[in-house]
PDB file of C-alpha atoms in Angstrom:
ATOM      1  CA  UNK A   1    -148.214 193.481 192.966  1.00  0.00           C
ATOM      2  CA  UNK A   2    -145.046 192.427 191.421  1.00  0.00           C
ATOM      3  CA  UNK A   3    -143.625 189.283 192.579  1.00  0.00           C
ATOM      4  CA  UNK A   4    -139.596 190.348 193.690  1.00  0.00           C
ATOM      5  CA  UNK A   5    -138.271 187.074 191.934  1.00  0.00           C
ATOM      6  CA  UNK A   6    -139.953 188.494 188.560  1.00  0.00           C
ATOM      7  CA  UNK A   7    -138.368 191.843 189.475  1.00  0.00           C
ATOM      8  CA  UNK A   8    -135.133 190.285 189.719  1.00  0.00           C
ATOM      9  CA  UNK A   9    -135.719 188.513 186.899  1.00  0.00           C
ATOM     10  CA  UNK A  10    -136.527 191.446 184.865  1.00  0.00           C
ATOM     11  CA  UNK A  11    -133.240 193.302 185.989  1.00  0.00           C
ATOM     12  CA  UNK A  12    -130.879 190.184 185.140  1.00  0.00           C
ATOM     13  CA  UNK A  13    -133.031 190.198 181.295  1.00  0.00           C
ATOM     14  CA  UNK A  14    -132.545 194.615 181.125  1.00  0.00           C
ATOM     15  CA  UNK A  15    -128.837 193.393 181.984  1.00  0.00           C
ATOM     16  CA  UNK A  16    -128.366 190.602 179.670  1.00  0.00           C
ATOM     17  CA  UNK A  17    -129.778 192.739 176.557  1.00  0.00           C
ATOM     18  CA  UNK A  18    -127.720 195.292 177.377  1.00  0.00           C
ATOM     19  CA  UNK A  19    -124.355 193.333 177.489  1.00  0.00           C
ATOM     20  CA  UNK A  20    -125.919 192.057 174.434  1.00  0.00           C
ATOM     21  CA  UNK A  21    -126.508 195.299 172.425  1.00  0.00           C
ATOM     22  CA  UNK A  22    -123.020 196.607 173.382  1.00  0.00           C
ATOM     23  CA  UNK A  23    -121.889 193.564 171.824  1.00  0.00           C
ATOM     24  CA  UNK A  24    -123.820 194.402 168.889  1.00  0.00           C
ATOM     25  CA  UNK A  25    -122.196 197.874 168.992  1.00  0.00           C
ATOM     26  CA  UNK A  26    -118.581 196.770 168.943  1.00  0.00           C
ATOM     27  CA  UNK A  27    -119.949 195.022 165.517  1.00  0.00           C
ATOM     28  CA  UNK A  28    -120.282 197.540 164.145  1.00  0.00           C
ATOM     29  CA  UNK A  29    -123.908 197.953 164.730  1.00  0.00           C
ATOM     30  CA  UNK A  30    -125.389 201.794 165.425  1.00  0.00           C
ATOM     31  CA  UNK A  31    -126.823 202.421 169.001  1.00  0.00           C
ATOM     32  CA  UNK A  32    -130.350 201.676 167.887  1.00  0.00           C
ATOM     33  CA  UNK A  33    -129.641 198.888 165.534  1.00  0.00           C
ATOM     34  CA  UNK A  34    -127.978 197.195 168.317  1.00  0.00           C
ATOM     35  CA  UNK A  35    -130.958 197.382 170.779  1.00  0.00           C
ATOM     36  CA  UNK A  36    -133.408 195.165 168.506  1.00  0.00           C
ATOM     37  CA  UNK A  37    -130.658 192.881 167.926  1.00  0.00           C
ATOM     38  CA  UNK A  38    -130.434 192.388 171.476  1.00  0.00           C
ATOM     39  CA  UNK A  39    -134.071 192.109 171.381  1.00  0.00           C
ATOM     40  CA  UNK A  40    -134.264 189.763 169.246  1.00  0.00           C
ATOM     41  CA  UNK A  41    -131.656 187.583 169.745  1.00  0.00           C
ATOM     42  CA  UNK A  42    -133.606 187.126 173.061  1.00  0.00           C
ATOM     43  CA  UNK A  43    -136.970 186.458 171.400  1.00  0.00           C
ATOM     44  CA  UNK A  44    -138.718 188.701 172.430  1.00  0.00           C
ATOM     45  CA  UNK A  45    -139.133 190.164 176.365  1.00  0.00           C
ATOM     46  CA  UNK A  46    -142.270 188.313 177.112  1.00  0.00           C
ATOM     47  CA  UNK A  47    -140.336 184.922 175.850  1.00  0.00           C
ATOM     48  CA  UNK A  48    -137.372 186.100 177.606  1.00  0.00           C
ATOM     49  CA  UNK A  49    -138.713 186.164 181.092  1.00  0.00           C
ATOM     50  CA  UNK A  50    -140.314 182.882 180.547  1.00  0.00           C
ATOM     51  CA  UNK A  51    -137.512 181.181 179.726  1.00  0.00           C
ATOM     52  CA  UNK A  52    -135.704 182.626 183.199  1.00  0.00           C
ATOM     53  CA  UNK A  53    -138.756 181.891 184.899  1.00  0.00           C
ATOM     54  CA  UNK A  54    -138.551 178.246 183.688  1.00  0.00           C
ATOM     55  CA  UNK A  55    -135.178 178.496 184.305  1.00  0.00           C
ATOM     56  CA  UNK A  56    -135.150 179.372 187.880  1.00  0.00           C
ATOM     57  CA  UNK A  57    -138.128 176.691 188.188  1.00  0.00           C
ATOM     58  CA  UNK A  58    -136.041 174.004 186.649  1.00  0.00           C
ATOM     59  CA  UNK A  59    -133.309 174.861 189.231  1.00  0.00           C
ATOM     60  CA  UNK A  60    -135.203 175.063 192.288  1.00  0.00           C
ATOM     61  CA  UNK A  61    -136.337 171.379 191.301  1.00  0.00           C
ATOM     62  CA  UNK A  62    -132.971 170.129 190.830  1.00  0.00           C
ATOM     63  CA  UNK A  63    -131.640 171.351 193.734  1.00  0.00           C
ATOM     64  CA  UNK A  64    -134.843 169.957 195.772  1.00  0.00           C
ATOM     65  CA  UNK A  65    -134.140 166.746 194.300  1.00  0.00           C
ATOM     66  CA  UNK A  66    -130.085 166.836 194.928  1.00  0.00           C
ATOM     67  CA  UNK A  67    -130.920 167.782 198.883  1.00  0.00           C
ATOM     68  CA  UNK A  68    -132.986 164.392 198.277  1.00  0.00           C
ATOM     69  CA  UNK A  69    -130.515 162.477 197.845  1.00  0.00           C
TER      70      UNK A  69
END
């Protein structure tokens, strides 16, 4: 079963390569062309979502230790 934070995750990632390939597409890139630059300017899905995962990790522990202090 997924876990909803990956889900999100996984929408915010489908929503950053997307702004990302239009960009592509306003340089000039064709439809297609622009999707794997999108794809690969974010290295790959699987390296993608672990970087948001870490991401959102790395956040939860800075906040945890801000409410610390």
């Amino acid at each position: 079963v997924p876990d909803r934070r990956d889900e999100d995750l996984e929408a915010e990632l489908h929503l950053h390569l997307e702004l990302v390939a239009e960009e592509a597409r306003r340089r000039g890139h064709d439809p297609d062309d622009a999707v794997r630059v999108a794809r690969l300017e974010a290295g790959g899905t699987a390296q993608a979502m672990e970087a948001l995962r870490e991401q959102r990790g790395l956040l939860w522990l800075e906040d945890l230790v801000r409410d610390g202090q």
